Amino acid sequence: MDNPFKSILRTNTIPSDSECQRIREFLVTSKQDAAKLEHLQSLLEELTAERDRLDAFIDVHLALITPVRKLPDDVVVEIFKATMPTNRNVAMSESEAPLLLASMCRSWRRLALSTPRLWPSFHIVIPSTAAEILRLNETVNLWLARSSVLPLSISLSAH
């Protein structure tokens, strides 16, 4: 766009009253264009939100027909066992099996919590506060109960 005021932009020149009026008139189209773009941006945000809602709707319904839902429990348990570390004891963390597996869905939680082979190996990081020690005590008791009568492998570390 050709700008008749280019020569006085970024200067200390004070425009006259008539120049101020011409500048206002010159900006009308740009302001209208900016308003149109703002409206389009708002529409785009609405459409993006609607697409996100549709994607979520599709995803939860596709989950109903995934092949993993058809696997027998004993196969799922074998897969769970294959996710367990073999070169170290399991970290007692939600970001690692078996706690991660138990957090995926109700049926996996049921399977993970009822499969003692997932629980007899764990690593304990000794906490530094009494409150953390109490929480750890509860957690260790849960792991021991879930491991049933299986032989244990427990490792310890302190920070």
PDB file of C-alpha atoms in Angstrom:
ATOM      1  CA  MET A   1       0.000   0.000   0.000  1.00  0.00           C
ATOM      2  CA  ASP A   2       1.336   3.403  -0.961  1.00  0.00           C
ATOM      3  CA  ASN A   3       1.685   5.533   2.163  1.00  0.00           C
ATOM      4  CA  PRO A   4       1.486   9.310   1.610  1.00  0.00           C
ATOM      5  CA  PHE A   5       2.711   9.882   5.172  1.00  0.00           C
ATOM      6  CA  LYS A   6       5.825   7.753   4.898  1.00  0.00           C
ATOM      7  CA  SER A   7       8.116  10.769   4.944  1.00  0.00           C
ATOM      8  CA  ILE A   8       6.939  11.927   8.372  1.00  0.00           C
ATOM      9  CA  LEU A   9       6.749   8.527  10.047  1.00  0.00           C
ATOM     10  CA  ARG A  10       9.282   8.091  12.848  1.00  0.00           C
ATOM     11  CA  THR A  11      10.045  11.782  12.922  1.00  0.00           C
ATOM     12  CA  ASN A  12       9.195  14.535  15.364  1.00  0.00           C
ATOM     13  CA  THR A  13       7.136  16.339  12.727  1.00  0.00           C
ATOM     14  CA  ILE A  14       3.809  17.557  14.040  1.00  0.00           C
ATOM     15  CA  PRO A  15       1.119  17.109  11.391  1.00  0.00           C
ATOM     16  CA  SER A  16      -1.206  20.010  10.678  1.00  0.00           C
ATOM     17  CA  ASP A  17      -4.941  19.775  11.379  1.00  0.00           C
ATOM     18  CA  SER A  18      -5.661  19.009   7.728  1.00  0.00           C
ATOM     19  CA  GLU A  19      -2.922  16.330   7.687  1.00  0.00           C
ATOM     20  CA  CYS A  20      -4.415  14.810  10.852  1.00  0.00           C
ATOM     21  CA  GLN A  21      -7.788  14.632   9.098  1.00  0.00           C
ATOM     22  CA  ARG A  22      -6.194  13.006   6.009  1.00  0.00           C
ATOM     23  CA  ILE A  23      -4.359  10.515   8.275  1.00  0.00           C
ATOM     24  CA  ARG A  24      -7.668   9.583   9.954  1.00  0.00           C
ATOM     25  CA  GLU A  25      -9.300   9.084   6.546  1.00  0.00           C
ATOM     26  CA  PHE A  26      -6.294   7.117   5.349  1.00  0.00           C
ATOM     27  CA  LEU A  27      -6.575   4.764   8.349  1.00  0.00           C
ATOM     28  CA  VAL A  28     -10.285   3.968   7.880  1.00  0.00           C
ATOM     29  CA  THR A  29      -9.626   1.101   5.440  1.00  0.00           C
ATOM     30  CA  SER A  30      -6.784  -0.291   7.556  1.00  0.00           C
ATOM     31  CA  LYS A  31      -8.969  -0.208  10.678  1.00  0.00           C
ATOM     32  CA  GLN A  32     -11.768  -1.966   8.788  1.00  0.00           C
ATOM     33  CA  ASP A  33      -9.318  -4.597   7.543  1.00  0.00           C
ATOM     34  CA  ALA A  34      -7.971  -5.071  11.080  1.00  0.00           C
ATOM     35  CA  ALA A  35     -11.532  -5.504  12.402  1.00  0.00           C
ATOM     36  CA  LYS A  36     -12.267  -8.098   9.692  1.00  0.00           C
ATOM     37  CA  LEU A  37      -9.084  -9.977  10.584  1.00  0.00           C
ATOM     38  CA  GLU A  38      -9.959  -9.867  14.274  1.00  0.00           C
ATOM     39  CA  HIS A  39     -13.393 -11.302  13.461  1.00  0.00           C
ATOM     40  CA  LEU A  40     -11.811 -14.018  11.315  1.00  0.00           C
ATOM     41  CA  GLN A  41      -9.332 -14.783  14.118  1.00  0.00           C
ATOM     42  CA  SER A  42     -12.251 -15.175  16.521  1.00  0.00           C
ATOM     43  CA  LEU A  43     -14.001 -17.523  14.069  1.00  0.00           C
ATOM     44  CA  LEU A  44     -10.793 -19.510  13.672  1.00  0.00           C
ATOM     45  CA  GLU A  45     -10.497 -19.893  17.454  1.00  0.00           C
ATOM     46  CA  GLU A  46     -14.118 -21.098  17.641  1.00  0.00           C
ATOM     47  CA  LEU A  47     -13.534 -23.550  14.799  1.00  0.00           C
ATOM     48  CA  THR A  48     -10.324 -24.800  16.422  1.00  0.00           C
ATOM     49  CA  ALA A  49     -12.153 -25.363  19.711  1.00  0.00           C
ATOM     50  CA  GLU A  50     -14.925 -27.227  17.870  1.00  0.00           C
ATOM     51  CA  ARG A  51     -12.345 -29.362  16.045  1.00  0.00           C
ATOM     52  CA  ASP A  52     -10.677 -30.166  19.384  1.00  0.00           C
ATOM     53  CA  ARG A  53     -14.064 -31.200  20.838  1.00  0.00           C
ATOM     54  CA  LEU A  54     -14.735 -33.388  17.797  1.00  0.00           C
ATOM     55  CA  ASP A  55     -11.256 -34.937  17.979  1.00  0.00           C
ATOM     56  CA  ALA A  56     -11.798 -35.784  21.649  1.00  0.00           C
ATOM     57  CA  PHE A  57     -15.244 -37.210  20.868  1.00  0.00           C
ATOM     58  CA  ILE A  58     -13.814 -39.342  18.073  1.00  0.00           C
ATOM     59  CA  ASP A  59     -10.867 -40.508  20.200  1.00  0.00           C
ATOM     60  CA  VAL A  60     -12.999 -41.727  23.100  1.00  0.00           C
ATOM     61  CA  HIS A  61     -15.271 -43.596  20.720  1.00  0.00           C
ATOM     62  CA  LEU A  62     -12.408 -45.094  18.731  1.00  0.00           C
ATOM     63  CA  ALA A  63     -11.018 -46.366  22.020  1.00  0.00           C
ATOM     64  CA  LEU A  64     -14.133 -48.516  22.309  1.00  0.00           C
ATOM     65  CA  ILE A  65     -13.163 -50.497  19.213  1.00  0.00           C
ATOM     66  CA  THR A  66      -9.405 -50.808  19.621  1.00  0.00           C
ATOM     67  CA  PRO A  67      -8.026 -54.323  19.212  1.00  0.00           C
ATOM     68  CA  VAL A  68      -6.406 -54.260  22.667  1.00  0.00           C
ATOM     69  CA  ARG A  69      -9.891 -54.369  24.216  1.00  0.00           C
ATOM     70  CA  LYS A  70     -10.379 -57.810  22.685  1.00  0.00           C
ATOM     71  CA  LEU A  71      -7.235 -59.298  24.217  1.00  0.00           C
ATOM     72  CA  PRO A  72      -7.878 -61.901  26.897  1.00  0.00           C
ATOM     73  CA  ASP A  73      -6.799 -60.916  30.402  1.00  0.00           C
ATOM     74  CA  ASP A  74      -4.019 -63.518  30.487  1.00  0.00           C
ATOM     75  CA  VAL A  75      -2.473 -62.004  27.327  1.00  0.00           C
ATOM     76  CA  VAL A  76      -2.695 -58.497  28.771  1.00  0.00           C
ATOM     77  CA  VAL A  77      -1.000 -59.726  31.958  1.00  0.00           C
ATOM     78  CA  GLU A  78       1.834 -61.216  29.884  1.00  0.00           C
ATOM     79  CA  ILE A  79       2.237 -57.858  28.129  1.00  0.00           C
ATOM     80  CA  PHE A  80       2.286 -56.159  31.532  1.00  0.00           C
ATOM     81  CA  LYS A  81       5.048 -58.500  32.690  1.00  0.00           C
ATOM     82  CA  ALA A  82       7.053 -57.700  29.561  1.00  0.00           C
ATOM     83  CA  THR A  83       6.979 -53.994  30.469  1.00  0.00           C
ATOM     84  CA  MET A  84       8.703 -54.570  33.791  1.00  0.00           C
ATOM     85  CA  PRO A  85      12.407 -53.728  34.028  1.00  0.00           C
ATOM     86  CA  THR A  86      14.677 -56.766  34.039  1.00  0.00           C
ATOM     87  CA  ASN A  87      17.978 -55.146  35.002  1.00  0.00           C
ATOM     88  CA  ARG A  88      16.831 -53.316  38.137  1.00  0.00           C
ATOM     89  CA  ASN A  89      14.051 -53.158  40.686  1.00  0.00           C
ATOM     90  CA  VAL A  90      10.941 -51.177  39.808  1.00  0.00           C
ATOM     91  CA  ALA A  91      10.865 -47.523  40.804  1.00  0.00           C
ATOM     92  CA  MET A  92       7.811 -46.839  42.943  1.00  0.00           C
ATOM     93  CA  SER A  93       6.630 -44.160  40.536  1.00  0.00           C
ATOM     94  CA  GLU A  94       3.442 -43.368  38.627  1.00  0.00           C
ATOM     95  CA  SER A  95       5.559 -42.918  35.505  1.00  0.00           C
ATOM     96  CA  GLU A  96       6.648 -46.562  35.448  1.00  0.00           C
ATOM     97  CA  ALA A  97       4.989 -49.981  35.433  1.00  0.00           C
ATOM     98  CA  PRO A  98       3.147 -51.302  37.350  1.00  0.00           C
ATOM     99  CA  LEU A  99       1.662 -48.035  38.687  1.00  0.00           C
ATOM    100  CA  LEU A 100       1.577 -46.537  35.207  1.00  0.00           C
ATOM    101  CA  LEU A 101      -0.329 -49.555  33.887  1.00  0.00           C
ATOM    102  CA  ALA A 102      -2.784 -49.361  36.782  1.00  0.00           C
ATOM    103  CA  SER A 103      -3.562 -45.745  35.911  1.00  0.00           C
ATOM    104  CA  MET A 104      -4.548 -46.362  32.280  1.00  0.00           C
ATOM    105  CA  CYS A 105      -8.119 -47.608  32.671  1.00  0.00           C
ATOM    106  CA  ARG A 106     -10.375 -49.467  35.070  1.00  0.00           C
ATOM    107  CA  SER A 107      -9.810 -52.909  33.542  1.00  0.00           C
ATOM    108  CA  TRP A 108      -6.026 -52.490  33.437  1.00  0.00           C
ATOM    109  CA  ARG A 109      -6.095 -51.272  37.028  1.00  0.00           C
ATOM    110  CA  ARG A 110      -8.042 -54.367  38.072  1.00  0.00           C
ATOM    111  CA  LEU A 111      -5.583 -56.617  36.219  1.00  0.00           C
ATOM    112  CA  ALA A 112      -2.455 -54.860  37.476  1.00  0.00           C
ATOM    113  CA  LEU A 113      -3.600 -54.792  41.092  1.00  0.00           C
ATOM    114  CA  SER A 114      -4.570 -58.454  40.999  1.00  0.00           C
ATOM    115  CA  THR A 115      -1.330 -59.690  39.390  1.00  0.00           C
ATOM    116  CA  PRO A 116       1.208 -60.387  42.159  1.00  0.00           C
ATOM    117  CA  ARG A 117       4.047 -60.951  39.618  1.00  0.00           C
ATOM    118  CA  LEU A 118       4.083 -57.180  38.948  1.00  0.00           C
ATOM    119  CA  TRP A 119       4.754 -56.171  42.553  1.00  0.00           C
ATOM    120  CA  PRO A 120       7.508 -58.197  44.311  1.00  0.00           C
ATOM    121  CA  SER A 121      10.425 -56.152  42.973  1.00  0.00           C
ATOM    122  CA  PHE A 122      10.764 -52.514  43.991  1.00  0.00           C
ATOM    123  CA  HIS A 123      13.278 -49.808  44.798  1.00  0.00           C
ATOM    124  CA  ILE A 124      12.833 -47.628  47.860  1.00  0.00           C
ATOM    125  CA  VAL A 125      14.309 -44.143  48.052  1.00  0.00           C
ATOM    126  CA  ILE A 126      14.542 -43.300  51.747  1.00  0.00           C
ATOM    127  CA  PRO A 127      12.831 -39.927  52.263  1.00  0.00           C
ATOM    128  CA  SER A 128      14.112 -37.160  54.484  1.00  0.00           C
ATOM    129  CA  THR A 129      10.943 -36.012  56.277  1.00  0.00           C
ATOM    130  CA  ALA A 130       8.662 -37.797  58.708  1.00  0.00           C
ATOM    131  CA  ALA A 131       5.590 -37.153  56.548  1.00  0.00           C
ATOM    132  CA  GLU A 132       7.313 -38.674  53.516  1.00  0.00           C
ATOM    133  CA  ILE A 133       8.385 -41.669  55.600  1.00  0.00           C
ATOM    134  CA  LEU A 134       4.761 -42.254  56.666  1.00  0.00           C
ATOM    135  CA  ARG A 135       3.586 -42.091  53.032  1.00  0.00           C
ATOM    136  CA  LEU A 136       6.391 -44.427  52.006  1.00  0.00           C
ATOM    137  CA  ASN A 137       5.413 -46.861  54.761  1.00  0.00           C
ATOM    138  CA  GLU A 138       1.845 -46.978  53.390  1.00  0.00           C
ATOM    139  CA  THR A 139       3.118 -47.432  49.837  1.00  0.00           C
ATOM    140  CA  VAL A 140       5.508 -50.231  50.775  1.00  0.00           C
ATOM    141  CA  ASN A 141       2.712 -52.008  52.657  1.00  0.00           C
ATOM    142  CA  LEU A 142       0.529 -51.813  49.542  1.00  0.00           C
ATOM    143  CA  TRP A 143       3.304 -53.236  47.357  1.00  0.00           C
ATOM    144  CA  LEU A 144       3.927 -56.028  49.848  1.00  0.00           C
ATOM    145  CA  ALA A 145       0.225 -56.897  49.949  1.00  0.00           C
ATOM    146  CA  ARG A 146      -0.014 -56.849  46.153  1.00  0.00           C
ATOM    147  CA  SER A 147       3.015 -59.125  45.794  1.00  0.00           C
ATOM    148  CA  SER A 148       1.171 -61.749  47.839  1.00  0.00           C
ATOM    149  CA  VAL A 149       3.523 -64.571  48.884  1.00  0.00           C
ATOM    150  CA  LEU A 150       6.070 -64.161  46.087  1.00  0.00           C
ATOM    151  CA  PRO A 151       9.771 -63.775  46.937  1.00  0.00           C
ATOM    152  CA  LEU A 152      10.763 -60.128  47.192  1.00  0.00           C
ATOM    153  CA  SER A 153      13.582 -58.150  45.639  1.00  0.00           C
ATOM    154  CA  ILE A 154      13.965 -54.793  47.375  1.00  0.00           C
ATOM    155  CA  SER A 155      16.682 -52.214  46.880  1.00  0.00           C
ATOM    156  CA  LEU A 156      17.275 -49.039  48.900  1.00  0.00           C
ATOM    157  CA  SER A 157      18.916 -45.698  48.346  1.00  0.00           C
ATOM    158  CA  ALA A 158      19.023 -42.420  50.244  1.00  0.00           C
ATOM    159  CA  HIS A 159      19.430 -38.867  49.055  1.00  0.00           C
TER     160      HIS A 159
END
